XYZ file of C-alpha atoms in Angstrom:
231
model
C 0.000 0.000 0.000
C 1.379 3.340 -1.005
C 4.658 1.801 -1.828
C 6.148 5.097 -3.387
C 5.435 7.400 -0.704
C 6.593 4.900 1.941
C 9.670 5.561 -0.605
C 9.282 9.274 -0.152
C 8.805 9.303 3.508
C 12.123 6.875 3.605
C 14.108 9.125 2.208
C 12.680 12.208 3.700
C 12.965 10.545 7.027
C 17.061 9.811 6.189
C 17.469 13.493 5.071
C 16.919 14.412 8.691
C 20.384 12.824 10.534
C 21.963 13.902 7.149
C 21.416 17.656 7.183
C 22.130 17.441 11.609
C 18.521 18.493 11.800
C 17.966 15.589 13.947
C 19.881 14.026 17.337
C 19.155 10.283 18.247
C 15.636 9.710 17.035
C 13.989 12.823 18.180
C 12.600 13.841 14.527
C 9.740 12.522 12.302
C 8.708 13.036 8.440
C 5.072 12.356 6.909
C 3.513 12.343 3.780
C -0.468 12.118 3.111
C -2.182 10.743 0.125
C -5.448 12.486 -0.083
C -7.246 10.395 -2.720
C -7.089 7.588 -0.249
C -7.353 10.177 2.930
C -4.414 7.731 4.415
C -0.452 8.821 4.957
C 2.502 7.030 6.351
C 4.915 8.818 9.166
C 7.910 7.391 10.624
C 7.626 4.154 13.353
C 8.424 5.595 16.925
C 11.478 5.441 18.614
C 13.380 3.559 15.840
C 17.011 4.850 15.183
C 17.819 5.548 12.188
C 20.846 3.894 10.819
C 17.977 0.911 11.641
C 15.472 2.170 9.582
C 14.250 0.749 6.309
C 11.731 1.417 3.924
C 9.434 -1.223 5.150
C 9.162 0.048 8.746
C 7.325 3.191 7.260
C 3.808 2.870 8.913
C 0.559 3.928 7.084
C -1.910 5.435 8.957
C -5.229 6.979 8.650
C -6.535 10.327 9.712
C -7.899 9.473 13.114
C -4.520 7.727 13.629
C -5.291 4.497 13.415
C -2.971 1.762 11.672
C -3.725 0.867 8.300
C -0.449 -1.295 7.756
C 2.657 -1.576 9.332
C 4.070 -3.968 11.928
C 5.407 -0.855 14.232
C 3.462 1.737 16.334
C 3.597 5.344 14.451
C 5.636 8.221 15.396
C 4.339 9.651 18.544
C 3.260 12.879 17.019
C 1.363 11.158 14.575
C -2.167 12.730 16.314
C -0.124 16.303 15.452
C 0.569 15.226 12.082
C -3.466 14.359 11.441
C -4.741 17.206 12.502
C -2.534 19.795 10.391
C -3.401 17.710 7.644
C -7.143 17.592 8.377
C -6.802 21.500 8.966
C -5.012 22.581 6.254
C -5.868 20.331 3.029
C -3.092 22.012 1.177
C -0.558 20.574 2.618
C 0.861 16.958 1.478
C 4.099 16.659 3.551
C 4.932 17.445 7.552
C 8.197 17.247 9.718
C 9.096 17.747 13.086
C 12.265 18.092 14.608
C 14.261 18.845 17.699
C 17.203 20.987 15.785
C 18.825 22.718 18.000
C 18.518 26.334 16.642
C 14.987 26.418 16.174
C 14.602 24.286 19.408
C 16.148 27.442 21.020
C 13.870 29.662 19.632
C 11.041 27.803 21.204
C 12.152 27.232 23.926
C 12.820 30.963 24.922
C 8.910 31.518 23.640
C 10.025 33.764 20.879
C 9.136 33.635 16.938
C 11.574 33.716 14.460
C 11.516 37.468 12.977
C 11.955 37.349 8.911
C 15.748 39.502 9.516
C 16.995 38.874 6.202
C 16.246 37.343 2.568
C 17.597 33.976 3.827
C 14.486 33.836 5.613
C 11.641 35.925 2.954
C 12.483 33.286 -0.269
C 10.880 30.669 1.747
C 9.012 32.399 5.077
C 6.641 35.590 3.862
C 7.081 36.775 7.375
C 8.241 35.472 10.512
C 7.999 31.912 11.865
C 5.101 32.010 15.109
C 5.587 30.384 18.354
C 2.210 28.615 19.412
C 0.991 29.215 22.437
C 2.327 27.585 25.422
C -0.154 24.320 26.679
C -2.314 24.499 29.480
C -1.587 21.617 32.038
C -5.328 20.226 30.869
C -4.018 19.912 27.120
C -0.819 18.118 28.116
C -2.488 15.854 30.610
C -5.449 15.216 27.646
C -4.582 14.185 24.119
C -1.151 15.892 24.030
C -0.126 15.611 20.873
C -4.031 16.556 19.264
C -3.576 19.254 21.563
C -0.385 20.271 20.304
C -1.915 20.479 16.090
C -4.803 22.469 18.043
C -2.473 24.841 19.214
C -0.296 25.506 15.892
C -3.349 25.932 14.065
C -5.251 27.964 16.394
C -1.822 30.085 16.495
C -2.115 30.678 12.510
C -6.363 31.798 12.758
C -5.740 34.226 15.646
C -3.051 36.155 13.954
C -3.644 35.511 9.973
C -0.857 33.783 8.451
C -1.257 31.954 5.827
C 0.157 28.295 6.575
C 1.601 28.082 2.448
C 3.126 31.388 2.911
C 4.965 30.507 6.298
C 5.538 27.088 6.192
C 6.606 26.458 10.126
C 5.953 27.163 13.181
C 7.771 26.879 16.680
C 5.625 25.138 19.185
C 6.557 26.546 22.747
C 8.754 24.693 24.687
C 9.114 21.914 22.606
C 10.416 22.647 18.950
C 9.339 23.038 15.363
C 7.513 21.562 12.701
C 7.509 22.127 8.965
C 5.284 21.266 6.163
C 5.165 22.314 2.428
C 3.204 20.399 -1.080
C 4.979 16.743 0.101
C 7.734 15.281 2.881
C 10.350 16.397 0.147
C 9.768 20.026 0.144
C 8.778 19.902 3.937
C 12.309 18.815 4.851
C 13.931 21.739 2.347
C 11.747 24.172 4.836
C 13.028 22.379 8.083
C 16.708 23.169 6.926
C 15.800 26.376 5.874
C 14.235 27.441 9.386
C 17.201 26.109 11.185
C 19.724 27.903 9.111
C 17.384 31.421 9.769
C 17.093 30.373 12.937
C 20.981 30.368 13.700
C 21.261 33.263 11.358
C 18.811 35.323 13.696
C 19.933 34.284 16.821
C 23.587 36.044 15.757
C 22.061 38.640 14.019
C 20.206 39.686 17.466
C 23.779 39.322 19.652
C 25.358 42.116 17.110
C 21.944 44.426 17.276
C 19.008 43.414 19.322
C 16.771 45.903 17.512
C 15.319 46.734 14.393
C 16.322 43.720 12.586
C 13.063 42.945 10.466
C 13.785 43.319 7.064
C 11.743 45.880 4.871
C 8.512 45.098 3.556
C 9.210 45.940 -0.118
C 12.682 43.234 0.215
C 10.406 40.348 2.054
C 7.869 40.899 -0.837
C 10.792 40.916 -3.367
C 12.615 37.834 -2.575
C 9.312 35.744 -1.257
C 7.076 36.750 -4.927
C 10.359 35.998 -6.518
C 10.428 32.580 -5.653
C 6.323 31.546 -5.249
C 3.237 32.589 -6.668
C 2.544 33.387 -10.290
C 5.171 35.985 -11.131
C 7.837 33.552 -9.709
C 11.604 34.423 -11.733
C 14.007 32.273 -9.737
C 15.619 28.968 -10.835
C 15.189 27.206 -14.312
C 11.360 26.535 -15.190
């Protein structure tokens, strides 16, 4: 069942340790196929110079196996809800990398500083809001997709046009149009997120870049008018 995007997810999943974006096995990569309404994720807790194609795990939207011989990723409930939320969206990862982690964990969003960060985030990268003992003690990791998505409606960001989020205290997850492109926007926050954190140690004010050069560099890149690369 779904045989190339267990493929996909594979090698999305092995892109993690390979670009440092993930320590031990603290990091996860999904990809959903919405004509069937099912998507496979990483198992849990499996290392990854032990993980093969086959252990990929397809799931369905309430989180239930379809097939696979290992339990899911424990964010899978997080996974299933973005993708119930936001239908544009084919591919998801989360990570603990460390720069982005550090973000989060201070509470603060990533501020779009630079056109590193505007050709891929049209503005900066939220923190959700921090759980409520209730939400961790009750479906946690629901809780947690509640949260990021309730994070994006209360202050109007488009989830295509910032592709991430921090969640607070914990770290970030990614997403773009499959695992693939979700995984190029995990390295990208990380990088921004480094390249922010040193930005703010040289001047701790006024670092957002310029509307006009954030529209520049993100329209250059996405949307209809789009001049960069080879088409």
């Amino acid at each position: 069942m779904l045989e190339d995007i267990k493929a996909e997810v594979y090698a999305a999943n092995m892109a993690l340790p390979a670009n440092n974006l993930v320590t031990l096995t603290w990091g996860n990569v999904s990809q959903i196929d919405r004509e069937s309404g099912y998507f496979v994720i990483k198992p849990s807790g499996v290392e990854y110079d032990k993980l093969t194609v086959n252990d990929m795990v397809v799931v369905d939207l309430e989180g239930k196996v379809i097939e696979g011989n290992l339990r899911p990723s424990s964010d899978t409930a997080t996974h299933a809800y973005l993708y119930k939320m936001w239908p544009e969206i084919g591919g998801i990862v989360h990570t603990h990398s460390k720069w982005a982690v550090a973000f989060a964990q201070a509470g603060l969003a990533i501020p779009a500083a630079g056109t590193t960060h505007a050709d891929t985030f049209y503005g900066a990268v939220p923190v959700a809001d921090r759980l409520t003992k209730a939400e961790v003690d009750h479906e946690y990791e629901l809780n947690t997709g509640k949260s990021i998505v309730r994070t994006f409606v209360n202050n109007n960001i488009n989830p295509i046009a910032v592709p991430g989020v921090l969640t607070n205290d914990h770290g970030p997850f990614t997403w773009g149009k499959n695992a693939k492109e979700a995984v190029h926007n995990a390295i990208v926050l990380d990088v921004v997120a480094e390249m922010t954190y040193h930005t703010r140690q040289l001047n701790p004010e006024n670092i957002e870049v310029p509307q006009y050069l954030l529209d520049r560099h993100y329209y250059r890149k996405h949307g209809p008018n789009a001049y960069y690369g080879q088409r």
